[in-house]
Amino acid sequence: MSSNTFGKLFSVTTFGESHGPAIGCVIDGCPPGLAIAAEEFRTDLDRRATGRSRYTSQRHEADDVEILSGVYEGKTTGTPIALLIRNVDQRSKDYGDIASTFRPGHADYTYWQKYGIRDPRGGGRSSARETTMRVAAGVLAKKWLDEHFGIRVRGYVAQIGELTPETFDWSAVEQNPFFWPDSAQMPALESYVNALRKSGDSVGARVNVVAEGVPPGWGEPIYGKLDGELASALMSINAVKGVEVGDGFAAVAQRGSQHRDEMSMEGFASNHAGGILGGISSGQPVTASIVLKPTSSILIPGRSVTLAGEPAEVVTKGRHDPCVGMRATPIAEAMVALVLIDQALRHRAQCGDVGAVAPRIP
Ligand code: EPS
């Protein structure tokens, strides 16, 4: 299978299947001298993990990272960094029927059509388990971006089904299992997700990510645009069906006089562009948004076909999330951080001598 590598100078290759012995990644091009310890992966991996709340899949994985190479005496050496996480809670019997049937809404049918062979256990390579390694690689990217530029990449869930936050508070986001910025809505969210789970169905979600502190100048026109690479990176996350940068699709109903972000030496008057102009960062916060489809693994029977082309009814057994978007915030943050570190290194390589040019809008 090709296209398992992402990024040009800071490149991440992931490998592994959901029910295989382990998943892992190799990061090539990480700048040397970055202090990193295995424990530093813990926070973000726990934020993404299954089984950490009653509202997600109850698969219990330790998600302990083993650093196999590229780090010596606690610092990156500039050589390939190999990270490994062993899978410990596979329950492949849940997938016994799937070997001969295609689950509607899943990648079973398309993997089969492409490769003529597939690992049905837990969805194999198409499982969201792969996102563990994106988050792990993102930990290095976030740390480097913070240390070198003071960049902070953070996200939150901006919609679950019909529900949207009524107020916004960053400090609320990490205090609930929904990554929700309005703590007063917890009872409503809990009963919404509980009812959804009981009904056997699932729902979609929107996740917003903001990167603050990105300096102007990152992004390569024409084919390496910062927004183009963000779109590609974010769309590569399992279940993502839509990506917006800045105002995104809302721009369709806006006037040019409204959408443009006017400038003065006091700053930009607005940020409809999402911090990117002509594919290059403007120095404003970079904002992106993703939409994740409702989880395809649901208890409501759905029509499909067997390998023999016979009609079949599929009920997905196992431990699934009623809303995969609820765990997607750290994954989206990681993908944004990975795009940014790659573009930072590319900018440094070509334009490192340019330095800051006047005028610079604060
Ligand atoms: C997933 C299906 C479930 C989830 C899994 C993603 O797998 P299983 O049936 O093996 O429990 O638990 O999520 C993870 C294991 C994870 O680490 O995110 C799917 O179909 O994508």
mmCIF file of C-alpha atoms and ligand atoms in Angstrom:
data_model
loop_
_atom_site.group_PDB
_atom_site.id
_atom_site.type_symbol
_atom_site.label_atom_id
_atom_site.label_comp_id
_atom_site.label_asym_id
_atom_site.label_seq_id
_atom_site.Cartn_x
_atom_site.Cartn_y
_atom_site.Cartn_z
ATOM 1 C CA MET A 1 0.000 0.000 0.000
ATOM 2 C CA SER A 2 1.516 3.323 -0.965
ATOM 3 C CA SER A 3 0.903 6.864 0.306
ATOM 4 C CA ASN A 4 1.558 6.082 3.926
ATOM 5 C CA THR A 5 4.027 8.961 4.179
ATOM 6 C CA PHE A 6 3.103 12.539 4.866
ATOM 7 C CA GLY A 7 5.217 15.735 4.758
ATOM 8 C CA LYS A 8 8.305 16.782 2.763
ATOM 9 C CA LEU A 9 11.011 17.777 5.263
ATOM 10 C CA PHE A 10 9.311 16.586 8.438
ATOM 11 C CA SER A 11 7.917 13.370 7.058
ATOM 12 C CA VAL A 12 5.826 10.857 8.931
ATOM 13 C CA THR A 13 5.274 7.291 7.767
ATOM 14 C CA THR A 14 2.735 5.275 9.709
ATOM 15 C CA PHE A 15 2.250 1.523 9.691
ATOM 16 C CA GLY A 16 0.136 -1.096 11.383
ATOM 17 C CA GLU A 17 -3.402 -2.394 11.581
ATOM 18 C CA SER A 18 -6.050 -2.131 14.276
ATOM 19 C CA HIS A 19 -5.794 -5.785 15.307
ATOM 20 C CA GLY A 20 -2.187 -6.429 14.363
ATOM 21 C CA PRO A 21 0.486 -6.728 17.047
ATOM 22 C CA ALA A 22 1.372 -3.037 16.978
ATOM 23 C CA ILE A 23 1.063 0.266 15.201
ATOM 24 C CA GLY A 24 3.912 2.663 14.687
ATOM 25 C CA CYS A 25 5.486 5.469 12.763
ATOM 26 C CA VAL A 26 8.839 6.640 11.489
ATOM 27 C CA ILE A 27 9.476 10.374 11.563
ATOM 28 C CA ASP A 28 12.264 11.472 9.272
ATOM 29 C CA GLY A 29 13.611 15.006 9.292
ATOM 30 C CA CYS A 30 12.879 16.003 12.871
ATOM 31 C CA PRO A 31 15.332 18.747 13.841
ATOM 32 C CA PRO A 32 18.016 17.517 16.259
ATOM 33 C CA GLY A 33 18.235 18.642 19.863
ATOM 34 C CA LEU A 34 14.535 18.559 20.713
ATOM 35 C CA ALA A 35 14.143 17.176 24.231
ATOM 36 C CA ILE A 36 11.564 14.398 24.296
ATOM 37 C CA ALA A 37 10.636 11.610 26.702
ATOM 38 C CA ALA A 38 8.130 8.795 26.246
ATOM 39 C CA GLU A 39 5.909 10.277 28.992
ATOM 40 C CA GLU A 40 5.400 13.440 26.924
ATOM 41 C CA PHE A 41 3.196 11.545 24.487
ATOM 42 C CA ARG A 42 0.807 10.601 27.280
ATOM 43 C CA THR A 43 -1.430 13.691 27.468
ATOM 44 C CA ASP A 44 -2.360 13.897 23.802
ATOM 45 C CA LEU A 45 -2.628 10.124 23.370
ATOM 46 C CA ASP A 46 -5.003 9.961 26.334
ATOM 47 C CA ARG A 47 -7.060 12.824 24.917
ATOM 48 C CA ARG A 48 -7.554 10.767 21.743
ATOM 49 C CA ALA A 49 -7.812 7.287 23.214
ATOM 50 C CA THR A 50 -10.774 4.954 23.386
ATOM 51 C CA GLY A 51 -12.147 3.803 26.744
ATOM 52 C CA ARG A 52 -11.358 7.012 28.626
ATOM 53 C CA SER A 53 -15.027 7.988 28.967
ATOM 54 C CA ARG A 54 -18.352 6.176 28.735
ATOM 55 C CA TYR A 55 -19.171 8.102 25.552
ATOM 56 C CA THR A 56 -16.511 6.460 23.384
ATOM 57 C CA SER A 57 -15.539 2.978 22.225
ATOM 58 C CA GLN A 58 -14.784 0.766 25.246
ATOM 59 C CA ARG A 59 -11.663 -0.783 23.738
ATOM 60 C CA HIS A 60 -8.994 -0.404 26.424
ATOM 61 C CA GLU A 61 -5.578 0.278 25.013
ATOM 62 C CA ALA A 62 -2.671 1.484 27.149
ATOM 63 C CA ASP A 63 -1.277 3.442 24.198
ATOM 64 C CA ASP A 64 2.211 3.430 25.723
ATOM 65 C CA VAL A 65 4.784 4.769 23.275
ATOM 66 C CA GLU A 66 8.112 3.012 22.856
ATOM 67 C CA ILE A 67 10.822 5.174 21.313
ATOM 68 C CA LEU A 68 12.900 2.762 19.236
ATOM 69 C CA SER A 69 15.328 5.144 17.576
ATOM 70 C CA GLY A 70 16.292 8.745 16.876
ATOM 71 C CA VAL A 71 16.483 9.867 20.506
ATOM 72 C CA TYR A 72 19.678 9.764 22.579
ATOM 73 C CA GLU A 73 19.959 10.907 26.182
ATOM 74 C CA GLY A 74 16.501 12.441 25.944
ATOM 75 C CA LYS A 75 17.059 14.465 22.778
ATOM 76 C CA THR A 76 16.266 13.942 19.119
ATOM 77 C CA THR A 77 19.418 13.209 17.130
ATOM 78 C CA GLY A 78 18.203 14.198 13.664
ATOM 79 C CA THR A 79 18.033 10.555 12.616
ATOM 80 C CA PRO A 80 14.761 8.699 11.954
ATOM 81 C CA ILE A 81 12.568 8.505 15.029
ATOM 82 C CA ALA A 82 10.659 5.239 15.260
ATOM 83 C CA LEU A 83 7.699 5.106 17.635
ATOM 84 C CA LEU A 84 5.763 1.973 18.477
ATOM 85 C CA ILE A 85 2.523 1.281 20.330
ATOM 86 C CA ARG A 86 1.558 -2.335 20.951
ATOM 87 C CA ASN A 87 -2.095 -3.258 20.478
ATOM 88 C CA VAL A 88 -3.306 -5.117 23.546
ATOM 89 C CA ASP A 89 -7.117 -5.182 23.401
ATOM 90 C CA GLN A 90 -8.049 -6.591 20.002
ATOM 91 C CA ARG A 91 -11.315 -8.540 19.894
ATOM 92 C CA SER A 92 -11.239 -9.890 16.377
ATOM 93 C CA LYS A 93 -14.180 -12.256 16.818
ATOM 94 C CA ASP A 94 -16.483 -9.202 16.597
ATOM 95 C CA TYR A 95 -15.366 -8.994 12.992
ATOM 96 C CA GLY A 96 -15.964 -12.633 12.074
ATOM 97 C CA ASP A 97 -18.935 -11.872 9.800
ATOM 98 C CA ILE A 98 -17.255 -8.891 8.186
ATOM 99 C CA ALA A 99 -14.699 -11.094 6.442
ATOM 100 C CA SER A 100 -17.361 -12.158 3.975
ATOM 101 C CA THR A 101 -19.617 -9.058 4.001
ATOM 102 C CA PHE A 102 -19.030 -5.409 3.273
ATOM 103 C CA ARG A 103 -20.140 -3.014 6.030
ATOM 104 C CA PRO A 104 -22.110 -0.147 4.503
ATOM 105 C CA GLY A 105 -20.334 3.193 4.882
ATOM 106 C CA HIS A 106 -16.987 1.527 5.582
ATOM 107 C CA ALA A 107 -13.882 1.098 3.475
ATOM 108 C CA ASP A 108 -14.408 -2.687 3.224
ATOM 109 C CA TYR A 109 -15.785 -2.569 -0.306
ATOM 110 C CA THR A 110 -13.280 -0.046 -1.657
ATOM 111 C CA TYR A 111 -10.229 -1.777 -0.121
ATOM 112 C CA TRP A 112 -11.490 -5.020 -1.646
ATOM 113 C CA GLN A 113 -11.950 -3.424 -5.069
ATOM 114 C CA LYS A 114 -8.492 -1.870 -4.897
ATOM 115 C CA TYR A 115 -6.340 -4.632 -3.442
ATOM 116 C CA GLY A 116 -8.366 -7.808 -3.895
ATOM 117 C CA ILE A 117 -7.415 -8.727 -0.326
ATOM 118 C CA ARG A 118 -8.122 -7.113 3.030
ATOM 119 C CA ASP A 119 -7.583 -7.549 6.750
ATOM 120 C CA PRO A 120 -11.128 -7.420 8.141
ATOM 121 C CA ARG A 121 -10.097 -7.493 11.812
ATOM 122 C CA GLY A 122 -11.120 -4.157 13.288
ATOM 123 C CA GLY A 123 -11.131 -2.627 9.831
ATOM 124 C CA GLY A 124 -7.407 -3.378 9.468
ATOM 125 C CA ARG A 125 -5.514 -0.411 8.099
ATOM 126 C CA SER A 126 -8.668 1.635 7.535
ATOM 127 C CA SER A 127 -9.350 1.765 11.278
ATOM 128 C CA ALA A 128 -9.147 5.045 13.151
ATOM 129 C CA ARG A 129 -6.562 3.302 15.320
ATOM 130 C CA GLU A 130 -4.001 4.612 12.821
ATOM 131 C CA THR A 131 -4.652 8.143 14.084
ATOM 132 C CA THR A 132 -2.778 7.252 17.274
ATOM 133 C CA MET A 133 0.472 7.668 15.392
ATOM 134 C CA ARG A 134 -0.532 10.991 13.898
ATOM 135 C CA VAL A 135 -1.129 12.246 17.415
ATOM 136 C CA ALA A 136 2.215 10.842 18.586
ATOM 137 C CA ALA A 137 4.097 12.538 15.729
ATOM 138 C CA GLY A 138 2.101 15.700 16.393
ATOM 139 C CA VAL A 139 3.474 15.828 19.937
ATOM 140 C CA LEU A 140 6.972 16.400 18.532
ATOM 141 C CA ALA A 141 5.669 18.947 16.020
ATOM 142 C CA LYS A 142 3.703 20.878 18.648
ATOM 143 C CA LYS A 143 6.671 20.970 21.008
ATOM 144 C CA TRP A 144 9.105 22.243 18.351
ATOM 145 C CA LEU A 145 6.635 24.874 17.099
ATOM 146 C CA ASP A 146 6.073 26.097 20.632
ATOM 147 C CA GLU A 147 9.762 26.228 21.544
ATOM 148 C CA HIS A 148 10.836 27.989 18.347
ATOM 149 C CA PHE A 149 7.902 30.288 17.630
ATOM 150 C CA GLY A 150 5.591 30.211 20.641
ATOM 151 C CA ILE A 151 2.953 28.611 18.408
ATOM 152 C CA ARG A 152 -0.028 27.064 20.150
ATOM 153 C CA VAL A 153 -2.280 24.670 18.252
ATOM 154 C CA ARG A 154 -5.556 23.813 19.945
ATOM 155 C CA GLY A 155 -8.994 22.674 18.962
ATOM 156 C CA TYR A 156 -12.488 22.035 20.202
ATOM 157 C CA VAL A 157 -15.705 20.392 19.113
ATOM 158 C CA ALA A 158 -17.953 23.046 17.566
ATOM 159 C CA GLN A 159 -20.981 20.876 16.791
ATOM 160 C CA ILE A 160 -22.323 17.407 17.600
ATOM 161 C CA GLY A 161 -25.385 16.550 15.560
ATOM 162 C CA GLU A 162 -27.779 19.487 15.939
ATOM 163 C CA LEU A 163 -26.089 20.817 19.085
ATOM 164 C CA THR A 164 -23.794 23.847 18.990
ATOM 165 C CA PRO A 165 -22.069 25.628 21.893
ATOM 166 C CA GLU A 166 -24.064 28.526 23.320
ATOM 167 C CA THR A 167 -21.036 30.193 24.896
ATOM 168 C CA PHE A 168 -17.307 29.821 24.327
ATOM 169 C CA ASP A 169 -14.603 29.227 26.914
ATOM 170 C CA TRP A 170 -11.241 27.641 26.054
ATOM 171 C CA SER A 171 -10.747 26.527 29.649
ATOM 172 C CA ALA A 172 -13.909 24.404 29.492
ATOM 173 C CA VAL A 173 -12.700 22.364 26.498
ATOM 174 C CA GLU A 174 -10.276 20.091 28.351
ATOM 175 C CA GLN A 175 -12.607 19.577 31.290
ATOM 176 C CA ASN A 176 -15.188 17.373 29.612
ATOM 177 C CA PRO A 177 -15.056 14.266 27.412
ATOM 178 C CA PHE A 178 -16.686 16.090 24.481
ATOM 179 C CA PHE A 179 -13.996 18.805 24.024
ATOM 180 C CA TRP A 180 -16.920 21.187 24.337
ATOM 181 C CA PRO A 181 -16.363 24.898 25.048
ATOM 182 C CA ASP A 182 -19.584 25.426 27.026
ATOM 183 C CA SER A 183 -19.682 23.540 30.343
ATOM 184 C CA ALA A 184 -23.270 24.611 31.078
ATOM 185 C CA GLN A 185 -24.377 22.328 28.239
ATOM 186 C CA MET A 186 -22.930 19.144 29.738
ATOM 187 C CA PRO A 187 -26.275 17.701 30.909
ATOM 188 C CA ALA A 188 -27.804 18.312 27.473
ATOM 189 C CA LEU A 189 -24.828 16.726 25.699
ATOM 190 C CA GLU A 190 -24.724 13.735 28.007
ATOM 191 C CA SER A 191 -28.388 12.945 27.541
ATOM 192 C CA TYR A 192 -28.084 13.518 23.783
ATOM 193 C CA VAL A 193 -25.193 11.049 23.432
ATOM 194 C CA ASN A 194 -26.769 8.545 25.837
ATOM 195 C CA ALA A 195 -30.000 8.566 23.824
ATOM 196 C CA LEU A 196 -28.013 8.198 20.623
ATOM 197 C CA ARG A 197 -26.113 5.220 21.963
ATOM 198 C CA LYS A 198 -29.334 3.577 23.136
ATOM 199 C CA SER A 199 -30.901 4.063 19.716
ATOM 200 C CA GLY A 200 -27.935 2.209 18.177
ATOM 201 C CA ASP A 201 -27.290 5.076 15.796
ATOM 202 C CA SER A 202 -24.468 7.619 15.404
ATOM 203 C CA VAL A 203 -24.048 11.277 14.545
ATOM 204 C CA GLY A 204 -21.549 13.625 12.886
ATOM 205 C CA ALA A 205 -19.491 16.427 14.364
ATOM 206 C CA ARG A 206 -17.538 19.555 13.549
ATOM 207 C CA VAL A 207 -14.098 20.225 15.030
ATOM 208 C CA ASN A 208 -12.399 23.619 14.862
ATOM 209 C CA VAL A 209 -8.642 24.094 15.162
ATOM 210 C CA VAL A 210 -6.788 27.350 15.756
ATOM 211 C CA ALA A 211 -3.021 27.832 15.472
ATOM 212 C CA GLU A 212 -1.894 31.027 17.180
ATOM 213 C CA GLY A 213 1.553 32.544 16.756
ATOM 214 C CA VAL A 214 2.231 31.376 13.198
ATOM 215 C CA PRO A 215 4.546 33.998 11.675
ATOM 216 C CA PRO A 216 3.800 35.468 8.246
ATOM 217 C CA GLY A 217 5.424 33.792 5.250
ATOM 218 C CA TRP A 218 4.788 30.057 5.714
ATOM 219 C CA GLY A 219 3.289 28.165 2.787
ATOM 220 C CA GLU A 220 4.518 27.553 -0.735
ATOM 221 C CA PRO A 221 2.648 28.782 -3.747
ATOM 222 C CA ILE A 222 1.470 27.310 -6.030
ATOM 223 C CA TYR A 223 1.106 23.597 -5.279
ATOM 224 C CA GLY A 224 2.312 23.684 -1.694
ATOM 225 C CA LYS A 225 -0.147 26.234 -0.382
ATOM 226 C CA LEU A 226 -0.528 26.228 3.384
ATOM 227 C CA ASP A 227 -4.312 25.951 3.080
ATOM 228 C CA GLY A 228 -4.002 23.295 0.368
ATOM 229 C CA GLU A 229 -1.772 21.169 2.560
ATOM 230 C CA LEU A 230 -3.992 21.708 5.586
ATOM 231 C CA ALA A 231 -6.994 20.581 3.556
ATOM 232 C CA SER A 232 -5.170 17.479 2.381
ATOM 233 C CA ALA A 233 -3.863 16.655 5.852
ATOM 234 C CA LEU A 234 -7.187 17.166 7.579
ATOM 235 C CA MET A 235 -9.131 15.326 4.896
ATOM 236 C CA SER A 236 -6.811 12.348 5.389
ATOM 237 C CA ILE A 237 -8.224 11.812 8.896
ATOM 238 C CA ASN A 238 -10.682 8.909 9.029
ATOM 239 C CA ALA A 239 -14.343 9.908 8.607
ATOM 240 C CA VAL A 240 -13.593 13.503 7.561
ATOM 241 C CA LYS A 241 -15.934 14.603 4.792
ATOM 242 C CA GLY A 242 -15.384 18.351 4.763
ATOM 243 C CA VAL A 243 -12.640 20.881 5.500
ATOM 244 C CA GLU A 244 -12.922 24.637 5.747
ATOM 245 C CA VAL A 245 -10.217 27.271 6.186
ATOM 246 C CA GLY A 246 -11.245 30.578 7.718
ATOM 247 C CA ASP A 247 -14.872 31.313 6.890
ATOM 248 C CA GLY A 248 -14.828 28.404 4.440
ATOM 249 C CA PHE A 249 -18.155 27.697 2.769
ATOM 250 C CA ALA A 250 -19.828 30.645 4.519
ATOM 251 C CA ALA A 251 -17.910 32.830 2.029
ATOM 252 C CA VAL A 252 -20.428 31.896 -0.649
ATOM 253 C CA ALA A 253 -22.937 34.373 0.801
ATOM 254 C CA GLN A 254 -20.461 37.103 1.695
ATOM 255 C CA ARG A 255 -19.557 40.281 -0.189
ATOM 256 C CA GLY A 256 -15.940 41.049 -1.029
ATOM 257 C CA SER A 257 -16.198 44.160 1.130
ATOM 258 C CA GLN A 258 -17.160 41.928 4.034
ATOM 259 C CA HIS A 259 -14.807 38.977 3.475
ATOM 260 C CA ARG A 260 -11.528 40.864 2.954
ATOM 261 C CA ASP A 261 -9.595 41.476 6.144
ATOM 262 C CA GLU A 262 -8.724 45.165 6.194
ATOM 263 C CA MET A 263 -5.284 46.133 7.439
ATOM 264 C CA SER A 264 -3.764 48.906 9.499
ATOM 265 C CA MET A 265 -0.595 49.131 11.556
ATOM 266 C CA GLU A 266 -2.793 48.291 14.543
ATOM 267 C CA GLY A 267 -3.537 44.907 13.010
ATOM 268 C CA PHE A 268 -6.005 43.126 10.751
ATOM 269 C CA ALA A 269 -9.612 44.219 11.314
ATOM 270 C CA SER A 270 -10.975 40.665 10.984
ATOM 271 C CA ASN A 271 -9.857 37.129 10.108
ATOM 272 C CA HIS A 272 -12.218 35.752 7.484
ATOM 273 C CA ALA A 273 -9.227 34.353 5.579
ATOM 274 C CA GLY A 274 -8.236 32.056 8.435
ATOM 275 C CA GLY A 275 -4.738 33.514 8.561
ATOM 276 C CA ILE A 276 -3.805 32.488 5.026
ATOM 277 C CA LEU A 277 -3.574 34.722 1.939
ATOM 278 C CA GLY A 278 -2.386 33.344 -1.395
ATOM 279 C CA GLY A 279 -1.524 30.073 0.312
ATOM 280 C CA ILE A 280 0.901 31.850 2.698
ATOM 281 C CA SER A 281 0.383 32.603 6.385
ATOM 282 C CA SER A 282 -0.422 36.249 7.143
ATOM 283 C CA GLY A 283 0.582 36.200 10.809
ATOM 284 C CA GLN A 284 -3.021 35.983 11.956
ATOM 285 C CA PRO A 285 -4.272 32.851 13.706
ATOM 286 C CA VAL A 286 -4.625 29.984 11.246
ATOM 287 C CA THR A 287 -8.137 28.587 11.563
ATOM 288 C CA ALA A 288 -9.503 25.386 10.075
ATOM 289 C CA SER A 289 -12.600 23.316 10.577
ATOM 290 C CA ILE A 290 -13.453 19.717 9.781
ATOM 291 C CA VAL A 291 -16.659 17.762 9.530
ATOM 292 C CA LEU A 292 -16.642 14.093 10.523
ATOM 293 C CA LYS A 293 -19.375 11.858 9.254
ATOM 294 C CA PRO A 294 -21.531 9.790 11.627
ATOM 295 C CA THR A 295 -19.732 6.583 12.635
ATOM 296 C CA SER A 296 -20.529 3.870 10.098
ATOM 297 C CA SER A 297 -20.342 1.076 12.703
ATOM 298 C CA ILE A 298 -23.878 1.112 14.115
ATOM 299 C CA LEU A 299 -26.291 -1.412 15.594
ATOM 300 C CA ILE A 300 -29.108 -0.570 13.189
ATOM 301 C CA PRO A 301 -29.176 -3.273 10.513
ATOM 302 C CA GLY A 302 -28.198 -2.104 7.031
ATOM 303 C CA ARG A 303 -28.389 -3.720 3.623
ATOM 304 C CA SER A 304 -25.247 -4.861 1.895
ATOM 305 C CA VAL A 305 -23.816 -7.727 -0.153
ATOM 306 C CA THR A 306 -21.568 -10.679 0.583
ATOM 307 C CA LEU A 307 -18.344 -11.548 -1.173
ATOM 308 C CA ALA A 308 -20.413 -13.894 -3.325
ATOM 309 C CA GLY A 309 -22.648 -10.980 -4.376
ATOM 310 C CA GLU A 310 -25.631 -12.221 -2.340
ATOM 311 C CA PRO A 311 -27.789 -9.709 -0.456
ATOM 312 C CA ALA A 312 -26.957 -9.455 3.243
ATOM 313 C CA GLU A 313 -27.997 -7.570 6.321
ATOM 314 C CA VAL A 314 -25.181 -6.113 8.403
ATOM 315 C CA VAL A 315 -25.227 -5.198 12.073
ATOM 316 C CA THR A 316 -21.866 -3.964 13.300
ATOM 317 C CA LYS A 317 -20.914 -5.624 16.547
ATOM 318 C CA GLY A 318 -18.106 -4.469 18.764
ATOM 319 C CA ARG A 319 -17.070 -1.415 20.659
ATOM 320 C CA HIS A 320 -17.802 1.717 18.706
ATOM 321 C CA ASP A 321 -18.089 5.469 19.162
ATOM 322 C CA PRO A 322 -21.554 6.970 18.752
ATOM 323 C CA CYS A 323 -19.741 10.058 17.455
ATOM 324 C CA VAL A 324 -16.181 9.659 16.189
ATOM 325 C CA GLY A 325 -15.844 13.439 16.018
ATOM 326 C CA MET A 326 -15.761 13.533 19.803
ATOM 327 C CA ARG A 327 -12.241 12.069 19.817
ATOM 328 C CA ALA A 328 -11.014 13.937 16.761
ATOM 329 C CA THR A 329 -9.812 17.172 18.362
ATOM 330 C CA PRO A 330 -6.272 15.968 19.205
ATOM 331 C CA ILE A 331 -6.010 14.319 15.794
ATOM 332 C CA ALA A 332 -6.946 17.519 13.967
ATOM 333 C CA GLU A 333 -4.519 19.508 16.128
ATOM 334 C CA ALA A 334 -1.765 17.009 15.301
ATOM 335 C CA MET A 335 -2.368 17.246 11.556
ATOM 336 C CA VAL A 336 -2.300 21.053 11.679
ATOM 337 C CA ALA A 337 0.928 20.956 13.726
ATOM 338 C CA LEU A 338 2.502 18.490 11.278
ATOM 339 C CA VAL A 339 1.664 20.715 8.297
ATOM 340 C CA LEU A 340 3.033 23.748 10.129
ATOM 341 C CA ILE A 341 6.363 22.191 11.139
ATOM 342 C CA ASP A 342 6.876 20.895 7.610
ATOM 343 C CA GLN A 343 6.132 24.313 6.133
ATOM 344 C CA ALA A 344 8.339 25.982 8.766
ATOM 345 C CA LEU A 345 11.303 23.828 7.780
ATOM 346 C CA ARG A 346 10.621 24.385 4.071
ATOM 347 C CA HIS A 347 10.377 28.136 4.620
ATOM 348 C CA ARG A 348 13.638 28.095 6.571
ATOM 349 C CA ALA A 349 15.338 26.126 3.796
ATOM 350 C CA GLN A 350 14.392 28.473 0.965
ATOM 351 C CA CYS A 351 13.728 31.832 2.610
ATOM 352 C CA GLY A 352 15.640 31.651 5.884
ATOM 353 C CA ASP A 353 17.861 34.563 4.773
ATOM 354 C CA VAL A 354 14.944 36.897 4.043
ATOM 355 C CA GLY A 355 14.208 37.663 7.668
ATOM 356 C CA ALA A 356 11.462 40.038 8.810
ATOM 357 C CA VAL A 357 10.499 42.660 6.220
ATOM 358 C CA ALA A 358 8.685 45.934 6.949
ATOM 359 C CA PRO A 359 5.916 46.733 7.387
ATOM 360 C CA ARG A 360 4.831 43.888 9.605
ATOM 361 C CA ILE A 361 1.249 44.041 10.765
ATOM 362 C CA PRO A 362 1.015 42.988 14.388
HETATM 363 C C1 EPS B 1 -12.685 1.596 14.976
HETATM 364 C C2 EPS B 1 -13.431 0.601 15.581
HETATM 365 C C3 EPS B 1 -13.233 0.195 16.974
HETATM 366 C C4 EPS B 1 -12.611 1.337 17.776
HETATM 367 C C5 EPS B 1 -11.363 1.804 17.042
HETATM 368 C C6 EPS B 1 -11.724 2.421 15.713
HETATM 369 O O1 EPS B 1 -12.315 -0.875 16.995
HETATM 370 P P1 EPS B 1 -12.549 -2.222 17.830
HETATM 371 O O2 EPS B 1 -13.774 -2.846 17.296
HETATM 372 O O3 EPS B 1 -11.320 -3.025 17.597
HETATM 373 O O4 EPS B 1 -12.696 -1.779 19.266
HETATM 374 O O5 EPS B 1 -12.313 0.928 19.087
HETATM 375 O O6 EPS B 1 -10.668 2.785 17.757
HETATM 376 C C7 EPS B 1 -9.432 2.489 18.281
HETATM 377 C C8 EPS B 1 -9.007 1.283 18.547
HETATM 378 C C9 EPS B 1 -8.614 3.675 18.552
HETATM 379 O O7 EPS B 1 -7.531 3.543 19.169
HETATM 380 O O8 EPS B 1 -9.025 4.779 18.127
HETATM 381 C C10 EPS B 1 -12.851 1.886 13.537
HETATM 382 O O9 EPS B 1 -13.611 1.177 12.854
HETATM 383 O O10 EPS B 1 -12.232 2.853 13.015
#
